[in-house]
């Protein structure tokens, strides 16, 4: 994404409409939807351990103060022959950029395959909760950085589901919608993700972060509208690829720890339980569990601090989270560590941490609004690579868009 001018939501929709007309005989799309990416303030690698997470979806601004929303749009129209034809405009997506297949039926189920980007879409179509679905033509456009830790995959899944709701309405159950999108990622993309990304993309509300209890699936809105406060996302522009590698390994290690502790999940465990069972665990599994148990507690405390507008405590918990992700969970990298260290050198910064799955991507920093320009310049000067910056305020989740 470095050096490329990202499109705002209106420009993304216009880009998708142009591509649609070019691909489908000059016709205009009848349906348009959008779904945002997300930034997780705290609570990393806790969702698949039934813990707490505290994400938001953000309406973002660059240095130029040009409005920019990070998200995915999907435009299209139904067709009568039962065929689904989908195009992506994403430069990073592998070829072919167009896929075509029959709409699923009781006797014709979709299967994952090549190209990989289409599996996220096909999985949502297969697991859609109403039907039968008609055929349709569609174009997808997104400005969520791939591999940036801002959940481009959930944004794509939720946009697809929201598009299908316009074609063939379901019962409107938001929790079931998010779960269907998560199931698509598990079964078609091969990524055993937790529920956070899909939940926040579906349920985000303007002016609020969202505390999610990943065990009960309850959600709690936490106002985040203080004008003296800024949330800065810094993209390291280092890409990660977790499928079939580090992410599933971390999940298996957590399940191993929970089993050794006699718990259904690490949400049920406390530090005393972990220490009592330490002899049963390898050193690596012990440290993985220590991160998760500590992170669940940190996230609960951070939610209380945010509600009380105690930003210093919130920031301190962010730093503790990053250090734990770096040392115990081992999912950080030198670029992310450097970005966090640089941010913390600036007066007015409350806290900073890596956000997302890890091994590259973004950091999230909480700071005083008056320190924003200095922080951005300082991080740029200290960082060895080329970073991209976004200032964010919480916005709404997925929705239909006017054409």
XYZ file of C-alpha atoms in Angstrom:
403
model
C 0.000 0.000 0.000
C 2.956 2.330 0.454
C 3.057 5.160 -2.048
C -0.411 4.371 -3.378
C -3.313 6.750 -2.883
C -6.153 4.831 -1.279
C -9.679 5.518 -2.434
C -12.394 6.738 -0.072
C -15.688 4.852 0.097
C -17.352 6.948 -2.601
C -14.375 6.474 -4.905
C -14.363 2.736 -4.216
C -18.027 2.518 -5.176
C -17.381 4.541 -8.338
C -14.416 2.310 -9.188
C -16.539 -0.801 -8.720
C -19.359 0.603 -10.887
C -16.947 1.421 -13.706
C -15.496 -2.066 -13.537
C -18.993 -3.556 -13.492
C -20.062 -1.672 -16.610
C -16.883 -2.726 -18.363
C -17.332 -6.384 -17.488
C -21.073 -6.781 -17.930
C -21.976 -5.198 -21.261
C -22.341 -1.639 -20.034
C -25.056 -2.459 -17.497
C -25.294 -0.566 -14.211
C -25.362 -2.526 -10.935
C -28.609 -2.568 -8.968
C -27.149 -3.322 -5.527
C -24.238 -1.821 -3.566
C -22.991 -2.662 -0.061
C -19.972 -1.927 2.111
C -18.281 -3.581 5.087
C -15.430 -2.014 7.081
C -12.083 -3.362 8.162
C -11.248 -3.134 11.851
C -8.567 -2.206 14.315
C -8.323 -4.087 17.605
C -7.492 -1.771 20.490
C -6.615 -4.642 22.848
C -7.382 -8.341 23.244
C -5.126 -10.162 20.750
C -5.370 -13.911 20.178
C -8.043 -14.133 22.870
C -11.127 -14.577 20.692
C -10.468 -18.216 19.810
C -9.813 -18.786 23.523
C -13.323 -17.521 24.390
C -11.906 -14.373 25.975
C -12.601 -10.657 25.617
C -11.636 -8.423 22.691
C -12.038 -4.667 22.222
C -12.058 -3.675 18.535
C -13.565 -0.820 16.548
C -14.207 -0.104 12.901
C -12.774 3.241 11.977
C -13.562 6.126 9.695
C -10.005 7.093 8.931
C -8.180 10.253 7.959
C -4.773 10.637 6.386
C -2.330 13.485 6.869
C -4.158 15.497 4.211
C -7.303 15.165 6.381
C -9.062 13.699 3.372
C -11.855 11.443 4.605
C -11.068 7.786 4.040
C -12.923 4.684 5.121
C -11.079 1.394 5.048
C -13.480 -1.212 3.778
C -14.758 -3.434 1.012
C -17.569 -2.620 -1.391
C -19.535 -5.029 -3.562
C -21.833 -3.985 -6.386
C -23.919 -6.195 -8.618
C -27.243 -7.398 -9.963
C -29.192 -10.670 -10.047
C -29.251 -12.804 -13.195
C -31.768 -15.426 -14.265
C -29.600 -18.327 -15.436
C -28.370 -19.484 -11.999
C -24.765 -18.472 -12.725
C -22.626 -16.437 -10.346
C -19.906 -14.275 -11.924
C -17.623 -12.248 -9.627
C -14.710 -9.922 -10.367
C -12.193 -8.427 -7.940
C -10.364 -5.191 -8.695
C -7.700 -5.867 -6.032
C -4.211 -5.597 -7.536
C -2.808 -7.949 -4.909
C -5.335 -10.710 -5.616
C -3.994 -13.640 -7.619
C -5.218 -14.460 -11.103
C -7.775 -15.044 -12.383
C -9.505 -11.895 -11.185
C -12.857 -13.238 -12.436
C -14.558 -16.449 -11.295
C -17.777 -18.025 -12.511
C -19.729 -20.955 -11.075
C -23.319 -22.177 -10.594
C -25.288 -20.925 -7.590
C -25.338 -23.571 -4.847
C -28.319 -25.907 -4.508
C -29.125 -28.931 -2.349
C -27.408 -31.128 -4.903
C -24.662 -28.688 -5.938
C -22.414 -27.475 -3.110
C -19.483 -25.147 -3.642
C -15.914 -26.221 -2.883
C -12.755 -24.205 -2.183
C -10.106 -24.026 -4.874
C -8.139 -21.541 -6.942
C -7.891 -18.552 -6.945
C -7.564 -18.237 -3.179
C -9.289 -14.827 -2.931
C -12.522 -16.329 -4.250
C -12.688 -18.871 -1.410
C -13.740 -16.179 1.069
C -16.622 -15.243 -1.225
C -17.599 -18.806 -2.143
C -17.567 -19.847 1.524
C -20.042 -17.110 2.455
C -22.282 -18.008 -0.476
C -22.243 -21.687 0.528
C -23.003 -20.916 4.188
C -25.584 -18.181 3.541
C -28.567 -18.672 5.818
C -31.407 -18.142 3.341
C -32.153 -19.333 -0.141
C -32.258 -20.525 -2.716
C -29.898 -17.861 -3.994
C -30.274 -16.612 -7.540
C -27.350 -16.207 -9.878
C -25.743 -12.778 -9.946
C -22.982 -10.627 -11.387
C -20.792 -8.690 -8.960
C -17.623 -6.609 -8.654
C -15.613 -6.304 -5.433
C -13.304 -3.384 -4.573
C -11.392 -2.834 -1.328
C -8.849 -0.488 0.201
C -8.144 -2.578 3.324
C -4.418 -3.458 3.150
C -3.939 -7.190 2.600
C -1.892 -8.740 5.402
C -2.046 -5.500 7.383
C -3.772 -6.840 10.476
C -6.901 -4.776 9.718
C -8.933 -7.820 8.655
C -9.330 -7.527 4.925
C -10.731 -11.079 4.951
C -13.612 -10.374 7.369
C -14.394 -7.166 5.484
C -14.703 -9.206 2.272
C -16.795 -11.923 3.935
C -19.196 -9.506 5.607
C -19.567 -7.432 2.422
C -20.450 -10.613 0.529
C -23.028 -11.652 3.136
C -24.554 -8.157 3.167
C -24.783 -8.285 -0.638
C -26.585 -11.646 -0.482
C -29.037 -10.167 2.029
C -30.119 -7.684 -0.636
C -30.678 -10.501 -3.148
C -32.412 -12.954 -0.811
C -33.136 -11.549 2.674
C -32.407 -13.702 5.722
C -33.889 -13.255 9.211
C -31.576 -10.358 10.064
C -29.872 -12.115 12.988
C -26.545 -10.260 13.321
C -24.831 -12.870 15.492
C -25.763 -15.640 13.061
C -24.489 -13.478 10.186
C -21.087 -13.045 11.823
C -20.902 -16.765 12.661
C -21.695 -17.727 9.064
C -18.855 -15.489 7.849
C -16.480 -17.037 10.388
C -17.532 -20.528 9.230
C -16.728 -19.522 5.653
C -13.188 -18.559 6.666
C -12.720 -21.820 8.563
C -14.034 -24.148 5.878
C -13.123 -22.413 2.618
C -10.049 -20.284 3.434
C -8.532 -22.771 5.872
C -7.980 -20.179 8.618
C -9.239 -21.179 12.113
C -9.930 -17.571 13.109
C -11.844 -16.405 16.163
C -15.072 -14.434 15.936
C -13.786 -10.891 16.573
C -13.241 -9.669 13.031
C -16.609 -10.739 11.665
C -18.447 -9.496 14.771
C -17.061 -5.972 14.665
C -17.475 -5.650 10.879
C -21.150 -6.579 11.312
C -21.900 -4.769 14.584
C -19.693 -1.677 14.680
C -21.462 1.514 15.798
C -20.413 5.093 15.143
C -18.691 6.673 18.129
C -18.105 3.390 19.958
C -15.583 0.642 20.455
C -17.135 -2.783 21.020
C -16.245 -5.083 23.903
C -17.022 -8.628 22.765
C -17.327 -11.580 25.121
C -16.263 -14.380 22.797
C -17.694 -17.045 25.110
C -21.241 -15.725 25.550
C -21.152 -13.677 22.292
C -22.506 -10.686 24.226
C -21.380 -7.256 23.068
C -21.038 -4.003 25.001
C -20.722 -0.593 23.362
C -18.041 1.660 24.885
C -18.200 5.345 23.849
C -15.029 6.634 22.203
C -15.870 10.205 21.256
C -13.536 12.277 23.449
C -12.235 15.059 21.130
C -8.976 15.212 23.096
C -8.184 11.602 22.116
C -6.777 10.195 18.867
C -6.302 6.620 17.696
C -3.427 6.272 15.211
C -2.961 3.209 13.017
C 0.523 2.794 11.573
C 0.933 0.223 8.805
C 4.461 -1.193 8.744
C 3.802 -2.354 5.169
C 5.371 -5.664 6.125
C 3.033 -8.419 4.927
C 2.225 -11.602 6.801
C 0.795 -14.947 5.687
C -0.559 -17.077 8.526
C -2.660 -19.770 6.852
C -1.290 -23.240 7.522
C 1.561 -21.913 9.622
C 1.923 -19.849 12.768
C -1.699 -18.947 13.503
C -3.049 -22.528 13.566
C 0.008 -23.572 15.586
C -0.773 -20.946 18.256
C -4.358 -22.121 18.399
C -3.321 -25.756 18.885
C -0.894 -24.725 21.649
C -3.695 -22.922 23.477
C -5.959 -25.959 23.185
C -3.136 -28.137 24.526
C -2.703 -25.834 27.514
C -6.430 -25.734 28.274
C -6.617 -29.529 28.152
C -3.648 -29.888 30.516
C -5.333 -27.456 32.929
C -8.603 -29.381 32.715
C -10.432 -26.372 31.305
C -12.827 -26.043 28.368
C -10.785 -23.045 27.219
C -8.153 -20.680 28.586
C -10.992 -18.256 29.419
C -11.740 -20.568 32.351
C -8.173 -20.399 33.708
C -6.385 -17.938 35.963
C -2.665 -17.443 36.512
C -2.755 -19.597 39.666
C -4.167 -22.492 37.606
C -1.399 -22.047 35.051
C 1.362 -21.988 37.651
C -0.058 -25.080 39.369
C 0.056 -27.002 36.086
C 3.371 -25.634 34.829
C 5.150 -28.990 35.148
C 2.613 -30.485 32.719
C 3.409 -27.986 29.962
C 6.353 -27.382 27.711
C 7.983 -23.972 28.158
C 6.540 -22.751 24.847
C 2.976 -23.857 25.627
C 3.268 -22.341 29.099
C 4.230 -18.965 27.633
C 1.432 -19.089 25.043
C -1.089 -19.712 27.807
C 0.446 -16.987 29.997
C -0.129 -14.465 27.225
C -3.754 -15.468 26.673
C -4.734 -15.582 30.351
C -3.024 -12.250 30.970
C -4.501 -10.676 27.838
C -8.046 -11.627 28.777
C -7.569 -9.913 32.134
C -5.903 -6.881 30.498
C -8.796 -6.459 28.070
C -11.388 -6.529 30.840
C -9.412 -3.914 32.775
C -8.892 -1.820 29.638
C -12.646 -1.710 29.009
C -13.174 -0.389 32.538
C -10.439 2.189 32.025
C -11.935 3.372 28.718
C -15.361 3.732 30.313
C -13.767 5.844 33.076
C -11.728 7.839 30.512
C -8.596 6.678 32.306
C -6.431 6.764 29.195
C -3.136 6.388 31.056
C -4.209 3.032 32.450
C -5.551 2.010 29.066
C -2.252 2.947 27.419
C -0.194 1.074 30.009
C -2.283 -2.039 29.363
C -1.674 -1.634 25.604
C 2.078 -1.653 26.188
C 1.822 -4.705 28.446
C -0.193 -6.400 25.704
C 2.466 -5.687 23.087
C 5.279 -6.936 25.299
C 3.372 -10.151 25.973
C 2.649 -10.654 22.266
C 6.344 -10.101 21.543
C 7.834 -12.238 24.306
C 5.268 -14.909 25.248
C 3.178 -15.317 22.095
C 6.056 -14.492 19.717
C 3.935 -12.979 16.957
C 5.570 -9.564 16.714
C 8.517 -8.655 14.484
C 11.321 -6.041 14.546
C 9.324 -3.603 12.408
C 6.333 -3.626 14.763
C 8.570 -3.422 17.834
C 10.320 -0.414 16.318
C 7.060 1.375 15.552
C 5.810 0.841 19.102
C 9.103 2.012 20.635
C 9.118 5.153 18.475
C 5.548 6.034 19.410
C 6.248 5.661 23.115
C 9.069 8.218 22.883
C 6.559 10.993 22.160
C 5.057 13.046 24.976
C 1.284 12.729 24.877
C 1.253 9.104 23.750
C -0.671 6.945 26.225
C 0.172 3.549 24.744
C 0.964 1.602 21.592
C 0.862 -2.047 20.517
C 0.810 -4.324 17.532
C -2.710 -5.131 16.315
C -3.931 -8.128 14.363
C -2.523 -11.610 13.961
C 1.095 -10.472 13.896
C 4.260 -11.067 11.842
C 3.839 -7.649 10.252
C 0.869 -5.414 9.627
C -0.073 -2.517 11.867
C 0.331 -0.932 15.256
C -2.397 0.990 17.077
C -1.491 3.974 19.255
C -3.657 5.920 21.713
C -2.567 9.524 22.173
C -3.589 13.085 22.896
C -4.949 14.873 19.849
C -2.429 17.672 20.346
C 0.451 15.202 20.025
C -0.739 13.625 16.774
C 1.420 15.562 14.317
C 4.566 15.226 16.404
C 3.994 11.506 16.892
C 3.477 10.909 13.202
C 6.619 12.806 12.231
C 8.712 11.126 14.924
C 7.594 7.639 13.908
C 8.327 8.419 10.250
C 11.841 9.578 11.123
C 12.625 6.595 13.346
C 11.149 3.834 11.163
C 13.525 2.170 8.729
C 10.805 1.306 6.239
C 7.965 3.290 4.676
C 4.939 3.414 6.939
C 1.359 4.437 6.136
C -0.665 6.337 8.739
C -4.379 6.562 9.522
C -6.135 8.529 12.253
C -9.375 6.809 13.166
C -12.679 7.445 14.868
C -15.275 4.683 15.317
C -17.871 4.218 12.573
C -20.732 1.905 11.666
C -20.501 -1.683 10.491
C -21.705 -3.193 7.215
C -24.602 -1.624 5.344
C -26.309 -1.275 1.996
C -25.188 1.774 0.022
C -27.232 4.003 -2.285
C -26.379 3.931 -5.981
